[in-house]
Short mmCIF file of C-alpha atoms in Angstrom, two decimals:
data_model
loop_
_atom_site.label_atom_id
_atom_site.label_comp_id
_atom_site.label_asym_id
_atom_site.label_seq_id
_atom_site.Cartn_x
_atom_site.Cartn_y
_atom_site.Cartn_z
CA UNK K 11 0.23 -0.10 0.12
CA UNK K 12 2.71 1.85 0.79
CA UNK K 13 4.08 1.40 -2.64
CA UNK K 14 1.12 3.27 -4.43
CA UNK K 15 0.64 6.15 -2.25
CA UNK K 16 3.91 6.95 -2.96
CA UNK K 17 4.08 6.55 -6.45
CA UNK K 18 0.52 9.23 -6.77
CA UNK K 19 3.10 11.46 -4.50
CA UNK K 20 5.27 11.23 -7.90
CA UNK K 21 3.23 11.89 -9.58
CA UNK K 22 2.24 14.59 -7.84
CA UNK K 23 4.84 16.20 -7.51
CA UNK K 24 5.48 15.40 -11.25
CA UNK K 25 2.71 15.54 -13.03
CA UNK K 26 3.18 19.50 -14.84
CA UNK K 27 3.54 20.85 -17.79
CA UNK K 28 6.79 22.50 -16.91
CA UNK K 29 8.39 19.51 -16.25
CA UNK K 30 6.38 16.91 -18.34
CA UNK K 31 8.48 19.08 -21.49
CA UNK K 32 11.28 19.40 -19.68
CA UNK K 33 11.75 15.76 -19.28
CA UNK K 34 10.80 15.01 -23.18
CA UNK K 35 13.31 17.83 -23.88
CA UNK K 36 16.47 16.27 -21.89
CA UNK K 37 15.81 12.32 -23.14
CA UNK K 38 15.37 14.42 -27.00
CA UNK K 39 19.26 16.04 -26.22
CA UNK K 40 20.44 12.72 -24.42
CA UNK K 41 19.34 10.34 -26.93
CA UNK K 42 21.00 13.57 -29.68
CA UNK K 43 24.48 13.51 -27.18
CA UNK K 44 24.64 9.91 -27.76
CA UNK K 45 24.37 9.97 -31.27
CA UNK K 46 26.74 11.44 -31.42
CA UNK K 47 30.25 10.79 -31.06
CA UNK K 48 32.61 12.49 -28.94
CA UNK K 49 30.04 14.40 -27.65
CA UNK K 50 28.71 12.46 -23.68
CA UNK K 51 26.66 13.41 -21.84
CA UNK K 52 28.61 14.69 -18.93
CA UNK K 53 29.43 17.65 -21.62
CA UNK K 54 25.76 18.39 -22.23
CA UNK K 55 24.64 18.39 -19.21
CA UNK K 56 27.99 20.25 -17.60
CA UNK K 57 27.17 22.93 -20.11
CA UNK K 58 23.79 23.84 -19.18
CA UNK K 59 23.95 23.62 -15.32
CA UNK K 60 24.12 27.59 -15.48
CA UNK K 61 20.27 27.28 -17.28
CA UNK K 62 18.58 25.12 -14.01
CA UNK K 63 18.93 28.34 -12.00
CA UNK K 64 15.53 28.69 -10.99
CA UNK K 65 13.74 25.91 -12.67
CA UNK K 66 13.50 24.18 -8.74
CA UNK K 67 15.05 20.45 -8.09
CA UNK K 68 12.25 18.20 -9.88
CA UNK K 69 11.76 20.15 -13.14
CA UNK K 70 16.18 20.71 -12.76
CA UNK K 71 16.76 16.53 -12.71
CA UNK K 72 14.27 15.83 -14.37
CA UNK K 73 16.23 17.68 -17.01
CA UNK K 74 19.38 16.88 -16.73
CA UNK K 75 19.02 12.86 -15.56
CA UNK K 76 16.67 11.79 -18.95
CA UNK K 77 20.18 13.28 -20.98
CA UNK K 78 22.06 10.87 -17.78
CA UNK K 79 19.59 7.98 -18.95
CA UNK K 80 19.16 9.01 -22.64
CA UNK K 81 22.71 8.86 -23.73
CA UNK K 82 22.89 5.48 -21.93
CA UNK K 83 20.29 5.12 -25.28
CA UNK K 84 21.52 7.00 -27.67
CA UNK K 85 24.62 5.99 -27.12
CA UNK K 86 24.18 1.92 -28.70
CA UNK K 87 23.09 3.50 -32.35
CA UNK K 88 26.97 4.23 -33.03
CA UNK K 89 27.92 1.73 -31.58
CA UNK K 90 26.09 -0.67 -33.59
CA UNK K 91 26.41 1.10 -36.90
CA UNK K 92 29.77 2.11 -36.93
CA UNK K 93 31.75 0.79 -34.15
CA UNK K 94 31.89 4.02 -32.69
CA UNK K 95 31.09 4.17 -28.77
CA UNK K 96 28.94 7.62 -28.40
CA UNK K 97 29.65 6.77 -25.38
CA UNK K 98 31.45 4.97 -22.37
CA UNK K 99 28.20 2.79 -21.79
CA UNK K 100 28.01 1.67 -25.04
CA UNK K 101 31.81 -0.17 -26.09
CA UNK K 102 30.14 -3.83 -24.72
CA UNK K 103 27.28 -2.74 -27.08
CA UNK K 104 30.03 -3.08 -30.26
CA UNK K 105 31.35 -6.24 -30.05
CA UNK K 106 27.72 -7.89 -30.97
CA UNK K 107 26.37 -4.69 -32.71
CA UNK K 108 27.89 -4.27 -35.11
CA UNK K 109 28.64 -7.81 -35.92
CA UNK K 110 25.17 -8.60 -36.85
CA UNK K 111 25.34 -5.09 -38.26
CA UNK K 112 27.71 -6.26 -41.22
CA UNK K 113 25.11 -9.86 -41.34
CA UNK K 114 22.27 -7.09 -42.58
CA UNK K 115 20.87 -6.80 -38.99
CA UNK K 116 21.65 -3.51 -37.78
CA UNK K 117 17.57 -3.05 -37.09
CA UNK K 118 17.08 -5.81 -34.83
CA UNK K 119 20.77 -4.98 -33.38
CA UNK K 120 19.04 -1.16 -33.04
CA UNK K 121 15.41 -2.53 -31.18
CA UNK K 122 17.47 -5.19 -29.05
CA UNK K 123 19.33 -2.38 -27.55
CA UNK K 124 16.24 -0.10 -27.41
CA UNK K 125 14.06 -2.67 -25.83
CA UNK K 126 17.17 -3.92 -23.44
CA UNK K 127 16.92 -0.48 -22.17
CA UNK K 128 13.20 0.16 -21.36
CA UNK K 129 12.50 -2.95 -19.22
CA UNK K 130 15.91 -2.45 -16.92
CA UNK K 131 14.11 0.96 -17.13
CA UNK K 132 10.69 -0.13 -15.96
CA UNK K 133 11.95 -3.12 -13.76
CA UNK K 134 14.58 -0.81 -11.90
CA UNK K 135 12.44 1.79 -10.83
CA UNK K 136 9.94 -1.02 -8.99
CA UNK K 137 12.81 -2.62 -6.95
CA UNK K 138 13.72 1.47 -6.36
CA UNK K 139 9.51 1.64 -5.41
CA UNK K 140 10.32 -1.19 -2.52
CA UNK K 141 13.50 -1.35 -1.44
CA UNK K 142 14.26 2.80 -0.82
CA UNK K 143 12.86 3.19 2.20
CA UNK K 144 14.06 0.48 3.96
CA UNK K 145 17.97 1.71 2.42
CA UNK K 146 17.01 4.92 3.67
CA UNK K 147 16.26 3.59 6.96
CA UNK K 148 19.94 2.62 7.28
CA UNK K 149 21.06 5.82 5.93
CA UNK K 150 19.21 7.23 8.98
CA UNK K 151 21.99 5.03 11.09
CA UNK K 152 25.44 7.31 9.53
CA UNK K 153 26.87 9.91 11.43
CA UNK K 154 30.16 12.03 10.70
CA UNK K 155 32.74 9.03 11.13
CA UNK K 156 30.71 6.46 9.23
CA UNK K 157 30.30 9.27 6.13
CA UNK K 158 34.02 10.42 5.92
CA UNK K 159 34.44 6.52 5.83
CA UNK K 160 32.22 6.03 2.21
CA UNK K 161 33.44 9.69 1.25
CA UNK K 162 36.91 7.83 1.48
CA UNK K 163 35.50 4.62 0.29
CA UNK K 164 34.32 6.72 -2.99
CA UNK K 165 37.22 8.84 -3.42
CA UNK K 166 39.18 5.06 -3.85
CA UNK K 167 36.59 2.38 -5.47
CA UNK K 168 35.86 5.53 -8.48
CA UNK K 169 39.88 6.32 -9.22
CA UNK K 170 40.68 2.16 -9.12
CA UNK K 171 37.69 1.43 -11.83
CA UNK K 172 37.55 4.23 -13.68
CA UNK K 173 41.66 4.08 -14.06
CA UNK K 174 42.45 0.14 -13.66
CA UNK K 175 45.13 2.59 -12.34
CA UNK K 176 45.25 3.24 -8.15
CA UNK K 177 48.30 5.48 -8.43
CA UNK K 178 47.12 8.00 -11.17
CA UNK K 179 42.71 7.50 -9.91
CA UNK K 180 43.98 8.22 -6.46
CA UNK K 181 46.51 11.20 -8.36
CA UNK K 182 43.20 12.26 -9.88
CA UNK K 183 40.93 12.51 -6.68
CA UNK K 184 43.72 14.32 -5.10
CA UNK K 185 43.95 17.49 -7.40
CA UNK K 186 40.68 16.91 -7.09
CA UNK K 187 40.67 17.40 -3.22
CA UNK K 188 42.83 20.04 -4.00
CA UNK K 189 40.64 22.30 -6.31
CA UNK K 190 37.65 22.49 -3.85
CA UNK K 191 40.37 23.35 -0.83
CA UNK K 192 40.26 26.86 -2.14
CA UNK K 193 38.91 29.80 -1.06
CA UNK K 194 37.53 31.13 2.86
CA UNK K 195 37.95 28.59 5.77
CA UNK K 196 34.93 27.54 6.34
CA UNK K 197 35.37 27.18 10.15
CA UNK K 198 38.49 30.00 10.99
CA UNK K 199 37.72 32.42 7.34
CA UNK K 200 41.39 32.22 7.01
CA UNK K 201 42.06 32.02 2.03
CA UNK K 202 43.00 29.63 0.91
CA UNK K 203 45.85 28.82 -1.77
CA UNK K 204 43.38 31.78 -4.11
CA UNK K 205 47.43 33.80 -4.21
CA UNK K 206 45.61 36.66 -3.16
CA UNK K 207 43.87 37.20 -5.94
CA UNK K 208 39.72 38.07 -4.84
CA UNK K 209 37.91 36.03 -7.08
CA UNK K 210 38.84 33.14 -5.78
CA UNK K 211 38.46 34.32 -2.31
CA UNK K 212 34.65 32.38 -2.93
CA UNK K 213 36.30 29.00 -4.15
CA UNK K 214 36.57 28.48 -7.47
CA UNK K 215 32.42 27.27 -8.94
CA UNK K 216 31.87 23.55 -9.91
CA UNK K 217 30.63 25.01 -13.00
CA UNK K 218 33.25 27.34 -14.16
CA UNK K 219 35.44 24.07 -13.39
CA UNK K 220 33.24 21.51 -15.14
CA UNK K 221 32.49 23.23 -18.26
CA UNK K 222 35.84 23.27 -18.48
CA UNK K 223 36.86 20.24 -18.38
CA UNK K 224 34.70 18.74 -20.87
CA UNK K 225 32.74 21.38 -23.20
CA UNK K 226 35.77 23.52 -23.31
CA UNK K 227 37.89 20.54 -23.57
CA UNK K 228 35.89 18.27 -25.59
CA UNK K 229 35.31 20.28 -27.83
CA UNK K 230 38.84 21.21 -28.59
CA UNK K 231 39.96 17.98 -28.87
CA UNK K 232 37.52 17.08 -31.36
CA UNK K 233 38.02 20.27 -33.63
CA UNK K 234 41.70 18.72 -34.24
CA UNK K 235 40.75 15.60 -34.15
CA UNK K 236 41.74 14.28 -37.86
CA UNK K 237 39.82 10.96 -38.01
CA UNK K 238 36.79 11.19 -40.54
CA UNK K 239 34.07 10.05 -39.82
CA UNK K 240 32.53 7.03 -41.63
CA UNK K 241 28.64 6.86 -42.75
CA UNK K 242 25.56 4.24 -43.18
CA UNK K 243 24.13 3.59 -45.79
CA UNK K 244 22.65 -0.33 -45.38
CA UNK K 245 18.56 -0.72 -45.01
CA UNK K 246 17.50 -0.44 -41.77
CA UNK K 247 14.14 -2.77 -40.40
CA UNK K 248 13.08 -2.32 -36.94
CA UNK K 249 11.33 -4.61 -34.67
CA UNK K 250 12.16 -8.17 -33.43
CA UNK K 251 9.49 -11.05 -33.65
CA UNK K 252 8.39 -13.28 -30.54
CA UNK K 253 11.79 -15.95 -30.87
CA UNK K 254 13.53 -13.11 -30.73
CA UNK K 255 11.40 -11.12 -27.88
CA UNK K 256 12.99 -15.44 -26.16
CA UNK K 257 16.21 -14.10 -26.37
CA UNK K 258 15.81 -10.79 -25.99
CA UNK K 259 13.81 -10.47 -21.97
CA UNK K 260 16.37 -13.46 -20.15
CA UNK K 261 19.28 -11.50 -20.77
CA UNK K 262 17.92 -8.34 -20.56
CA UNK K 263 16.84 -8.92 -17.06
CA UNK K 264 20.31 -10.76 -16.27
CA UNK K 265 21.75 -7.28 -16.99
CA UNK K 266 19.04 -5.21 -15.15
CA UNK K 267 19.65 -7.05 -11.49
CA UNK K 268 23.86 -6.95 -12.28
CA UNK K 269 22.94 -3.32 -13.08
CA UNK K 270 20.47 -2.31 -10.47
CA UNK K 271 23.64 -3.96 -7.88
CA UNK K 272 26.44 -1.92 -9.66
CA UNK K 273 24.76 0.86 -10.02
CA UNK K 274 24.53 1.71 -6.35
CA UNK K 275 28.44 0.94 -5.70
CA UNK K 276 30.16 4.09 -4.80
CA UNK K 277 32.06 4.59 -8.12
CA UNK K 278 30.90 1.91 -9.74
CA UNK K 279 28.40 3.15 -13.04
CA UNK K 280 27.18 2.32 -16.12
CA UNK K 281 31.22 1.51 -17.69
CA UNK K 282 31.63 -0.87 -15.31
CA UNK K 283 28.34 -2.49 -15.60
CA UNK K 284 27.51 -3.29 -18.41
CA UNK K 285 30.86 -4.87 -18.28
CA UNK K 286 30.28 -6.87 -15.45
CA UNK K 287 26.92 -7.87 -17.50
CA UNK K 288 28.73 -8.96 -21.35
CA UNK K 289 31.59 -11.33 -18.74
CA UNK K 290 27.95 -12.81 -16.74
CA UNK K 291 26.41 -13.38 -20.41
CA UNK K 292 28.68 -14.85 -21.88
CA UNK K 293 29.36 -17.55 -19.60
CA UNK K 294 26.28 -17.69 -18.25
CA UNK K 295 24.70 -18.13 -21.83
CA UNK K 296 26.80 -20.07 -23.91
CA UNK K 297 25.09 -21.40 -26.56
CA UNK K 298 24.25 -17.57 -27.51
CA UNK K 299 28.08 -17.07 -28.93
CA UNK K 300 28.64 -13.37 -27.26
CA UNK K 301 31.22 -12.37 -29.75
CA UNK K 302 29.99 -13.70 -33.10
CA UNK K 303 26.58 -10.88 -33.30
CA UNK K 304 24.79 -13.40 -30.51
CA UNK K 305 21.36 -10.36 -29.54
CA UNK K 306 22.26 -11.11 -25.81
CA UNK K 307 25.21 -9.59 -26.59
CA UNK K 308 23.11 -6.67 -26.66
CA UNK K 309 20.44 -7.19 -24.77
CA UNK K 310 22.46 -7.99 -21.02
CA UNK K 311 25.07 -4.94 -21.27
CA UNK K 312 22.76 -2.97 -22.81
CA UNK K 313 19.66 -3.84 -19.98
CA UNK K 314 22.86 -3.24 -17.22
CA UNK K 315 24.54 0.44 -18.09
CA UNK K 316 20.35 1.77 -17.76
CA UNK K 317 19.63 0.22 -14.08
CA UNK K 318 22.74 1.38 -13.65
CA UNK K 319 22.15 5.04 -14.83
CA UNK K 320 19.17 4.91 -12.31
CA UNK K 321 19.88 2.96 -8.78
CA UNK K 322 23.35 5.29 -9.05
CA UNK K 323 20.98 8.25 -8.24
CA UNK K 324 19.88 6.17 -4.38
CA UNK K 325 23.05 6.90 -2.83
CA UNK K 326 23.17 10.37 -4.42
CA UNK K 327 19.87 10.96 -3.37
CA UNK K 328 19.90 9.54 0.36
CA UNK K 329 22.85 10.08 1.35
CA UNK K 330 24.66 13.19 -0.82
CA UNK K 331 27.02 11.46 -1.91
CA UNK K 332 28.01 10.74 -6.13
CA UNK K 333 29.40 8.28 -7.60
CA UNK K 334 30.43 9.78 -10.12
CA UNK K 335 30.50 12.41 -12.50
CA UNK K 336 27.95 12.71 -13.84
CA UNK K 337 26.08 12.44 -9.87
CA UNK K 338 28.70 15.57 -8.96
CA UNK K 339 26.88 17.10 -11.44
CA UNK K 340 23.25 16.59 -10.58
CA UNK K 341 24.59 16.78 -6.96
CA UNK K 342 25.42 20.25 -7.94
CA UNK K 343 22.29 20.74 -9.98
CA UNK K 344 20.55 19.97 -6.76
CA UNK K 345 22.65 22.57 -4.49
CA UNK K 346 22.01 25.59 -7.08
CA UNK K 347 18.54 25.31 -6.26
CA UNK K 348 18.58 25.12 -2.31
CA UNK K 349 18.23 21.58 -2.23
CA UNK K 350 21.31 20.15 -0.22
CA UNK K 351 20.49 16.02 -0.45
CA UNK K 352 21.31 13.18 2.46
CA UNK K 353 19.68 10.82 5.46
CA UNK K 354 16.41 12.82 6.08
CA UNK K 355 15.94 13.76 2.29
CA UNK K 356 13.58 11.89 1.94
CA UNK K 357 11.47 11.67 5.02
CA UNK K 358 11.94 15.50 4.33
CA UNK K 359 11.01 16.45 0.99
CA UNK K 360 9.80 13.44 0.28
CA UNK K 361 7.18 15.02 -2.46
CA UNK K 362 11.42 16.04 -4.87
CA UNK K 363 12.14 12.31 -3.89
CA UNK K 364 9.76 10.57 -5.16
CA UNK K 365 8.43 13.12 -8.16
CA UNK K 366 12.54 12.24 -9.35
CA UNK K 367 11.92 8.63 -9.47
CA UNK K 368 8.41 8.44 -10.38
CA UNK K 369 9.97 11.57 -13.52
CA UNK K 370 12.19 8.04 -14.72
CA UNK K 371 8.81 6.38 -15.16
CA UNK K 372 7.47 8.91 -18.10
CA UNK K 373 11.35 9.13 -19.30
CA UNK K 374 11.91 5.16 -20.44
CA UNK K 375 8.54 5.01 -21.92
CA UNK K 376 10.23 8.32 -23.73
CA UNK K 377 12.93 6.88 -24.03
CA UNK K 378 11.13 4.12 -26.02
CA UNK K 379 9.59 5.96 -28.88
CA UNK K 380 12.24 8.29 -28.94
CA UNK K 381 14.19 5.30 -29.95
CA UNK K 382 13.22 3.01 -32.96
CA UNK K 383 10.82 4.67 -34.62
CA UNK K 384 13.48 7.62 -35.60
CA UNK K 385 16.67 5.16 -35.88
CA UNK K 386 16.34 7.05 -38.91
CA UNK K 387 16.76 10.36 -38.09
CA UNK K 388 19.87 9.81 -35.24
CA UNK K 389 21.24 8.02 -38.77
CA UNK K 390 21.54 10.83 -40.88
CA UNK K 391 22.09 12.92 -37.17
CA UNK K 392 25.36 11.16 -37.24
CA UNK K 393 26.86 13.40 -40.53
CA UNK K 394 26.85 16.39 -39.36
CA UNK K 395 30.15 17.69 -39.69
CA UNK K 396 31.93 18.67 -36.67
CA UNK K 397 32.99 21.77 -38.25
CA UNK K 398 29.67 22.75 -37.68
CA UNK K 399 28.83 21.16 -34.26
CA UNK K 400 31.46 22.16 -32.00
CA UNK K 401 32.28 25.55 -32.23
CA UNK K 402 28.09 26.27 -31.35
CA UNK K 403 29.68 24.46 -28.08
CA UNK K 404 32.48 26.82 -27.30
CA UNK K 405 30.05 29.24 -27.86
CA UNK K 406 27.42 28.24 -25.64
CA UNK K 407 29.98 26.78 -22.61
CA UNK K 408 31.70 31.18 -23.22
CA UNK K 409 28.22 32.35 -22.53
CA UNK K 410 27.26 29.93 -20.00
CA UNK K 411 29.57 30.86 -17.50
CA UNK K 412 29.16 34.18 -18.02
CA UNK K 413 26.05 33.69 -17.37
CA UNK K 414 26.53 32.36 -14.04
CA UNK K 415 28.62 35.83 -12.86
CA UNK K 416 28.48 37.86 -14.91
CA UNK K 417 31.83 37.59 -14.52
CA UNK K 418 35.10 37.04 -17.64
CA UNK K 419 37.39 35.77 -15.32
CA UNK K 420 34.89 32.78 -14.60
CA UNK K 421 35.64 32.69 -18.33
CA UNK K 422 39.07 32.95 -18.82
CA UNK K 423 39.43 30.29 -15.56
CA UNK K 424 37.01 27.79 -17.72
CA UNK K 425 39.92 28.72 -20.04
CA UNK K 426 43.04 27.44 -17.96
CA UNK K 427 40.34 24.33 -17.17
CA UNK K 428 39.48 23.64 -20.56
CA UNK K 429 42.56 23.31 -22.20
CA UNK K 430 44.18 21.42 -18.78
CA UNK K 431 41.70 19.29 -19.72
CA UNK K 432 43.24 18.80 -22.41
CA UNK K 433 46.58 17.68 -21.28
CA UNK K 434 44.95 15.70 -19.65
CA UNK K 435 43.22 13.09 -22.84
CA UNK K 436 46.75 13.51 -24.66
CA UNK K 437 48.11 12.42 -21.26
CA UNK K 438 45.12 9.72 -20.86
CA UNK K 439 44.51 10.18 -17.38
CA UNK K 440 40.50 10.43 -16.65
CA UNK K 441 38.60 13.13 -15.47
CA UNK K 442 35.83 11.19 -13.14
CA UNK K 443 38.45 11.17 -9.64
CA UNK K 444 39.08 14.42 -10.68
CA UNK K 445 35.00 15.47 -10.36
CA UNK K 446 34.25 13.03 -7.66
CA UNK K 447 37.73 15.02 -5.68
CA UNK K 448 35.83 18.39 -6.61
CA UNK K 449 32.86 17.87 -4.80
CA UNK K 450 33.82 15.26 -1.98
CA UNK K 451 36.56 16.38 -0.86
CA UNK K 452 34.86 20.02 1.06
CA UNK K 453 32.11 17.11 2.75
CA UNK K 454 34.83 14.98 3.47
CA UNK K 455 36.37 17.92 5.45
CA UNK K 456 33.57 18.94 7.08
CA UNK K 457 32.71 15.90 8.20
CA UNK K 458 36.28 14.67 9.58
CA UNK K 459 36.04 17.80 11.21
CA UNK K 460 32.65 17.51 13.04
CA UNK K 461 34.17 13.79 14.11
CA UNK K 462 37.14 15.76 15.76
CA UNK K 463 35.14 17.41 17.71
CA UNK K 464 32.83 15.56 18.76
CA UNK K 465 35.24 13.08 19.78
CA UNK K 466 37.67 15.01 21.00
CA UNK K 467 40.23 13.94 18.82
CA UNK K 468 40.71 11.23 18.48
CA UNK K 469 39.94 8.63 16.26
CA UNK K 470 38.58 5.00 17.65
CA UNK K 471 35.06 5.94 16.48
CA UNK K 472 35.38 4.62 12.80
CA UNK K 473 36.54 1.72 14.58
CA UNK K 474 34.87 1.75 17.56
CA UNK K 475 31.37 2.65 14.80
CA UNK K 476 30.70 -0.53 13.08
CA UNK K 477 28.73 0.50 9.77
CA UNK K 478 31.74 2.75 9.94
CA UNK K 479 33.76 0.22 10.54
CA UNK K 480 32.85 -2.62 7.34
CA UNK K 481 33.47 0.75 5.64
CA UNK K 482 37.15 0.91 6.53
CA UNK K 483 37.39 -2.81 6.00
CA UNK K 484 36.41 -2.63 2.49
CA UNK K 485 37.99 0.33 1.04
CA UNK K 486 40.88 -1.68 2.57
CA UNK K 487 40.51 -5.20 0.35
CA UNK K 488 40.28 -2.26 -2.18
CA UNK K 489 43.33 -0.36 -0.89
CA UNK K 490 44.97 -4.09 -1.56
CA UNK K 491 43.34 -5.20 -4.76
CA UNK K 492 44.79 -2.18 -6.33
CA UNK K 493 47.92 -2.44 -4.94
CA UNK K 494 48.41 -6.11 -6.40
CA UNK K 495 46.64 -5.46 -9.95
CA UNK K 496 50.20 -2.66 -10.42
CA UNK K 497 52.59 -4.56 -9.53
CA UNK K 498 50.35 -7.82 -11.01
CA UNK K 499 50.89 -5.38 -14.68
CA UNK K 500 54.82 -4.12 -13.81
CA UNK K 501 55.33 -7.94 -13.33
#
């Protein structure tokens, strides 16, 4: 009965003309940028973040969330047709999806991706409605020690999972933490790392950094890239038959379970979930012969990435801790609109929480409509010249950053981070740990200081409190595994 009440509350909060329009717009933009290789949801969300001022928490997150999981849908199109992932989560789809295209089954592969993502999206939302309340009750037991431990776990695990090299990952996370400490000390008011520049006294704006690292850096990278895009000119025949559905549904269910679990883990994310789902499907379903153009090789990873994209909102909203750079942007959008997620968020602002959850149901319906019947349009969009597309994106970046405070220095800082982001790309250093460090660094400092005050500078609560001790044990396991993997690779 409670689930029905939550559903009704969510629809009551979400079903307004403005929210429906922004949800559709987000899904449309997400699908579009997923189709276009090289842009990605992080870049798009960072561009639109300045424009969420004044929209309110539900409209802002509804639009940005639509972009996020819309990109998971759209990214599969270029992966299948061109063997070029529009988004990192579509890498595993390339393997069997493009093989199906070579066999003249491009339409079947694209519709499989859409159907699997829709199945995963709806099932994941049902799981969220049933398990959100118990999870919320658990988070209410968290104190400063638990939050400190969880933030450290998020930084370490995400650094290792995104990079594979724990030293590089932790190094990028530390850079993010250092950037987050620029400005005035929250307790004493003493300026830190400002170099006597008044514009840095309040710190570097989150949006300014994000637009530079993603929007400007990615645009410059794509403009100087001399590789030519290959166009797809084959026929596209949609809709699978019943025999195909009997193969799609079981693989989608398995991918949904794996993606849902990984999406809840700090640092999990959609890329890890697709790899795990594909590997499990390959071992579990040997008759399908994944790698040779099997329909299951498209269904499992596509279901996993959409499931992980949606369960990733649970640690964000209930703990206030983002698991990846995109969730960090979502957190920024909520804070911009005066909302601070955390353990009491669901009980104190249930209309916002359930409104966001309910929007995912409508968003998945929009995405199913956009992705399958409109595939022929997306194929034409793939052919847009980057010489036209990316200069427009650069202009939007500069306008968005300047509009925040009407301060030209913000534009200069953003361009600096754009060049820094370009250096990271050339050096093959991922920016995701840096983004998490930037967001989680100030939170880590706040919770750590609070715990030290409460315990009179004693470290014992971090070990004595059971939840904190379990989290730190998992953290130790991640560190030891990362070090072992690093030594093994060097040998």
